[in-house]
mmCIF file of C-alpha atoms in Angstrom:
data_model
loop_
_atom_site.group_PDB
_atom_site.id
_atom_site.type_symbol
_atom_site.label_atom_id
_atom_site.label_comp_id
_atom_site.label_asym_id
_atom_site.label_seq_id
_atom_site.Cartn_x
_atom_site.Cartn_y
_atom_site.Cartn_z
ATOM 1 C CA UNK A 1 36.489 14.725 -27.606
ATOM 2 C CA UNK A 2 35.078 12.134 -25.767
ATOM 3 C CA UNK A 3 31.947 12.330 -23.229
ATOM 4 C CA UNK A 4 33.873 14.178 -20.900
ATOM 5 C CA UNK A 5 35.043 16.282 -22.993
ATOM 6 C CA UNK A 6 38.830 15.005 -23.029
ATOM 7 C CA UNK A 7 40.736 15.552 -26.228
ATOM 8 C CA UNK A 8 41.070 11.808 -27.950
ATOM 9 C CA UNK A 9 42.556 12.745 -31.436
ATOM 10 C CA UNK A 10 43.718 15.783 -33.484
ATOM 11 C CA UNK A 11 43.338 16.866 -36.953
ATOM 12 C CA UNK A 12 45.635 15.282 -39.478
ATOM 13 C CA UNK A 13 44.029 17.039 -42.768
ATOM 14 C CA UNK A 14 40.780 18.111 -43.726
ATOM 15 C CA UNK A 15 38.603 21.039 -45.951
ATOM 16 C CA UNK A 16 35.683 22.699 -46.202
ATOM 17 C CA UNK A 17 35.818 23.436 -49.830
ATOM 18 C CA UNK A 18 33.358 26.159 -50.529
ATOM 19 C CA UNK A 19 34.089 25.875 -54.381
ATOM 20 C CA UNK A 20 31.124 24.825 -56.271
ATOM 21 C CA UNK A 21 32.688 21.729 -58.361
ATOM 22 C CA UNK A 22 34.560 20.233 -55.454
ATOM 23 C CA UNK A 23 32.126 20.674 -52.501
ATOM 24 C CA UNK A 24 34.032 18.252 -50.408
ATOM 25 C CA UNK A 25 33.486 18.398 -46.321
ATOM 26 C CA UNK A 26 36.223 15.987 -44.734
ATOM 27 C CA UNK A 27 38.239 15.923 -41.839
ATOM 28 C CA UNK A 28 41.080 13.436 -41.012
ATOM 29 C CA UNK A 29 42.055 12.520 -37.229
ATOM 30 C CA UNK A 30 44.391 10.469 -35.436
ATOM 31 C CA UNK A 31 43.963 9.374 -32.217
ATOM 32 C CA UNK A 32 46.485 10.433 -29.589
ATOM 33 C CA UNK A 33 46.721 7.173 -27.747
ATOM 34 C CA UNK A 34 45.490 4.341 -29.876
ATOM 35 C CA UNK A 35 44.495 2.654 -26.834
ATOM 36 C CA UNK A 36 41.599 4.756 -26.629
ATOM 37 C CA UNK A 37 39.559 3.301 -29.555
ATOM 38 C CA UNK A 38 36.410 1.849 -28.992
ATOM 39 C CA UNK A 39 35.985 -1.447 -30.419
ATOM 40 C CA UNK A 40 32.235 -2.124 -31.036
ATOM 41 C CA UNK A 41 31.942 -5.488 -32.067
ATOM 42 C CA UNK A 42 28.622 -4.951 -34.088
ATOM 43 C CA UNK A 43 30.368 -2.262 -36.177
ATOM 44 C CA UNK A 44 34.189 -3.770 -37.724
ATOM 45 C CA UNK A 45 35.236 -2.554 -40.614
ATOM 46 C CA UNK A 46 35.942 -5.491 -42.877
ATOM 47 C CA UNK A 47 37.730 -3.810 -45.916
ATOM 48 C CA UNK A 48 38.888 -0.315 -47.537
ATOM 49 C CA UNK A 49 36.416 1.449 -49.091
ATOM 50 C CA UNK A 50 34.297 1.214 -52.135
ATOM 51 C CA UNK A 51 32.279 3.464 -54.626
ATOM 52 C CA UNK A 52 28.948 3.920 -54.248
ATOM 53 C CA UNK A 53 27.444 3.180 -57.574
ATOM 54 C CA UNK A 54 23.540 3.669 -59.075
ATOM 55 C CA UNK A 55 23.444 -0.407 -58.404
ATOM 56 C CA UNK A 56 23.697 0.558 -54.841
ATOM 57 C CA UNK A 57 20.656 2.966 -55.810
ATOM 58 C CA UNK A 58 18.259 0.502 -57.662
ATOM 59 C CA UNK A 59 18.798 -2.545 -55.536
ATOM 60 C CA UNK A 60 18.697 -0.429 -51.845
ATOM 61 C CA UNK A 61 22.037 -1.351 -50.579
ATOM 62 C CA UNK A 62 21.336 -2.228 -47.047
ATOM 63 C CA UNK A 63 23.957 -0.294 -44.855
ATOM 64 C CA UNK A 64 24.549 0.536 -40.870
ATOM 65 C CA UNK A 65 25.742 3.398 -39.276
ATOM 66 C CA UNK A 66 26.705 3.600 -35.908
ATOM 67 C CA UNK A 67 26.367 7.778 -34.523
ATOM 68 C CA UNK A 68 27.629 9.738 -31.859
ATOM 69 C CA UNK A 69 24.334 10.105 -31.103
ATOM 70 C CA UNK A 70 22.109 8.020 -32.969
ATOM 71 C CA UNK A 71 24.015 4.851 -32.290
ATOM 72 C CA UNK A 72 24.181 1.650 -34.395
ATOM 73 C CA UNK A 73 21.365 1.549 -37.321
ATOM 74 C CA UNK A 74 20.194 0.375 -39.881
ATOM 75 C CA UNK A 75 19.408 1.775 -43.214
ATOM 76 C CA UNK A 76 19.508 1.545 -46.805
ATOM 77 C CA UNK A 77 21.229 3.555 -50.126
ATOM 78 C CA UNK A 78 18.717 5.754 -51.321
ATOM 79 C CA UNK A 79 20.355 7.937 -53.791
ATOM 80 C CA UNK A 80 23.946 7.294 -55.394
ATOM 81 C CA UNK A 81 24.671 10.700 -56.618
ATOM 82 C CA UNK A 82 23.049 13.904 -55.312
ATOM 83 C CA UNK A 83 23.953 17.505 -54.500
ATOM 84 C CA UNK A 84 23.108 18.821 -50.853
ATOM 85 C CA UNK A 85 22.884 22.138 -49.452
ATOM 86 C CA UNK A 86 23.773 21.562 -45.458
ATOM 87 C CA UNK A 87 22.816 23.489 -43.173
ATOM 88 C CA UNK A 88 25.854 24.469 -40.665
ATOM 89 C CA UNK A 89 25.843 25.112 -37.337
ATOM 90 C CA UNK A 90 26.625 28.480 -37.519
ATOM 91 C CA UNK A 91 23.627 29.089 -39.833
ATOM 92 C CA UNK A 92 25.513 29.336 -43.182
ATOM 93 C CA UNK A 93 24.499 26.823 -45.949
ATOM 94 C CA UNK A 94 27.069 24.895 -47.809
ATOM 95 C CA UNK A 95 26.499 22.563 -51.418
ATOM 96 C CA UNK A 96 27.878 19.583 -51.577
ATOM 97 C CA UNK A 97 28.205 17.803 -54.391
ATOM 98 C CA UNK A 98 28.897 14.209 -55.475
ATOM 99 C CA UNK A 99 27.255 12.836 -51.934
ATOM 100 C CA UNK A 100 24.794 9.829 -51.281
ATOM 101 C CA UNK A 101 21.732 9.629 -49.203
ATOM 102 C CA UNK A 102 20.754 6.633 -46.634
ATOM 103 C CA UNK A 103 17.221 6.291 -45.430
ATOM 104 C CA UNK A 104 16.027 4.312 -42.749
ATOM 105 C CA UNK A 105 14.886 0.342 -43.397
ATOM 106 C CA UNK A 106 11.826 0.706 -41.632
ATOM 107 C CA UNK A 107 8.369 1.561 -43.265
ATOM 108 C CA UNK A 108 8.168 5.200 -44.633
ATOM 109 C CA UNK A 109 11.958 5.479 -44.515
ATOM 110 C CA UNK A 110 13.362 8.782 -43.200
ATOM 111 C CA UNK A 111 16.377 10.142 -41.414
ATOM 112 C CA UNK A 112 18.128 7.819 -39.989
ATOM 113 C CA UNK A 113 21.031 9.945 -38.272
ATOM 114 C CA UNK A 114 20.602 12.986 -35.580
ATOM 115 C CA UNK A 115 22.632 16.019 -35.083
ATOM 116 C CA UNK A 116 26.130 15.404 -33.452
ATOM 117 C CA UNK A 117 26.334 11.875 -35.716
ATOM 118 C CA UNK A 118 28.173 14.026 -38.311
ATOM 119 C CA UNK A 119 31.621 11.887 -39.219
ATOM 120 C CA UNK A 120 30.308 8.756 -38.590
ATOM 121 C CA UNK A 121 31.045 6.132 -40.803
ATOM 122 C CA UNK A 122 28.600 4.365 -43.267
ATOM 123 C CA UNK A 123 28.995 0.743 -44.047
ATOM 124 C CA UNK A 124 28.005 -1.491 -46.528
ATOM 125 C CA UNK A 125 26.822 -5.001 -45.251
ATOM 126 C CA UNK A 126 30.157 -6.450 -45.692
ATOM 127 C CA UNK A 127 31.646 -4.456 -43.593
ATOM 128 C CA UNK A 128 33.267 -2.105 -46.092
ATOM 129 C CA UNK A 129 33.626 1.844 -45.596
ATOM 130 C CA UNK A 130 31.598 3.827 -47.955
ATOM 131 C CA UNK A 131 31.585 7.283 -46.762
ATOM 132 C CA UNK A 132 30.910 9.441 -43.800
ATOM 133 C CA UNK A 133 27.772 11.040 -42.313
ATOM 134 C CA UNK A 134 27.741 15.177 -43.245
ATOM 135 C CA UNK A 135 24.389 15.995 -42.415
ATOM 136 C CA UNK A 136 20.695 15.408 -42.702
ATOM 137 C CA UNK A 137 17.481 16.850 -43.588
ATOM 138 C CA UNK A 138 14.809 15.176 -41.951
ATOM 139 C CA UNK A 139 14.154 12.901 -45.088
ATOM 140 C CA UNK A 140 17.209 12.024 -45.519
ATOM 141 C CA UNK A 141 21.178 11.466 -44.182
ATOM 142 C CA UNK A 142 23.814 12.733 -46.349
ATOM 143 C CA UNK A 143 27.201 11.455 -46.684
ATOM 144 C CA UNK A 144 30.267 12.244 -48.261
ATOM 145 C CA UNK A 145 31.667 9.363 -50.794
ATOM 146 C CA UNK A 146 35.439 8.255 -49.505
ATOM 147 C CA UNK A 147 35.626 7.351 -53.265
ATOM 148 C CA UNK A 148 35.686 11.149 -53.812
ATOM 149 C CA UNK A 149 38.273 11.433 -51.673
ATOM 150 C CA UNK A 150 40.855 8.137 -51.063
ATOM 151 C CA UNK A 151 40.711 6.681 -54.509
ATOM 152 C CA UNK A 152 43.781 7.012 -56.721
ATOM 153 C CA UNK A 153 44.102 10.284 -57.910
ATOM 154 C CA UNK A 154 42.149 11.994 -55.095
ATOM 155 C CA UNK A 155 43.170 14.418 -52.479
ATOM 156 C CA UNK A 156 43.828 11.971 -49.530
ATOM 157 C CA UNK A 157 44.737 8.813 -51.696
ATOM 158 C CA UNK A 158 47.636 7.851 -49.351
ATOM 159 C CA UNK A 159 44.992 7.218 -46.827
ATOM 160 C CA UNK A 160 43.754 3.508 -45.506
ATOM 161 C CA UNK A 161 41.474 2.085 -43.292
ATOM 162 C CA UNK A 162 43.418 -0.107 -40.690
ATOM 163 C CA UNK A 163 41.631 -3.534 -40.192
#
């Protein structure tokens, strides 16, 4: 939906996969009039994605995200590989495993996302996709690895980002 609540896109795939080793959250959606993309100029995807690697961990990966609500910022890989328990909106927790957390570049860190920024995507500072934004805790943002899910031998490997 967009701010007035028209419908831009509809759902092409996507899971909630309550089973404990996959713990995958993704949705897939194509927009019904292409037209209607947003092209923010401080946000272009430069490349298909990449894995998110303990490198990304030790050396802080800087990163941007730009949220539904939250906007465009700026933050940095904290962990590489974690599992999160999110907290829905209808109340029920879910554990996700296999994501990575971003935490703000400023002093102290912190959440950098807000609630509604869920499915925004994370980039690295070249531009290329990493993963998208499932949730937060106040400490941190979580988001799912498109490694997990577009690489070879994944679910949704016939997938690509269109640059």
């Amino acid at each position: 939906y967009d701010t007035d609540r028209k419908i831009l896109g509809i759902l092409e795939e996507g899971f909630l996969s309550h089973d404990t080793e996959i713990g995958i959250d993704l949705g897939i959606a194509r927009f019904l009039d292409p037209k209607l993309a947003i092209i923010n100029e401080d946000f272009l995807i430069n490349g298909q994605h990449r894995a998110v690697t303990a490198f990304d961990s030790l050396i802080s990966t800087p990163v941007k995200v730009f949220g539904r609500v939250s906007l465009l910022r700026e933050a940095r890989v904290f962990h590489d590989k974690i599992n999160a328990r999110i907290k829905y909106p209808d109340g029920t927790m879910h554990l996700l495993n296999d994501v990575f957390s971003i935490v703000s570049r400023g002093p102290g860190g912190g959440q950098v996302t807000a609630r509604g920024d869920s499915g925004a995507v994370v980039l690295d500072e070249n531009g290329v996709p990493l993963g998208m934004i499932i949730g937060g805790n106040g400490n941190f943002s979580y988001a799912m690895k498109f490694s997990n899910v577009f690489d070879a031998n994944k679910p949704f490997s016939e997938y690509f980002f269109k640059i």
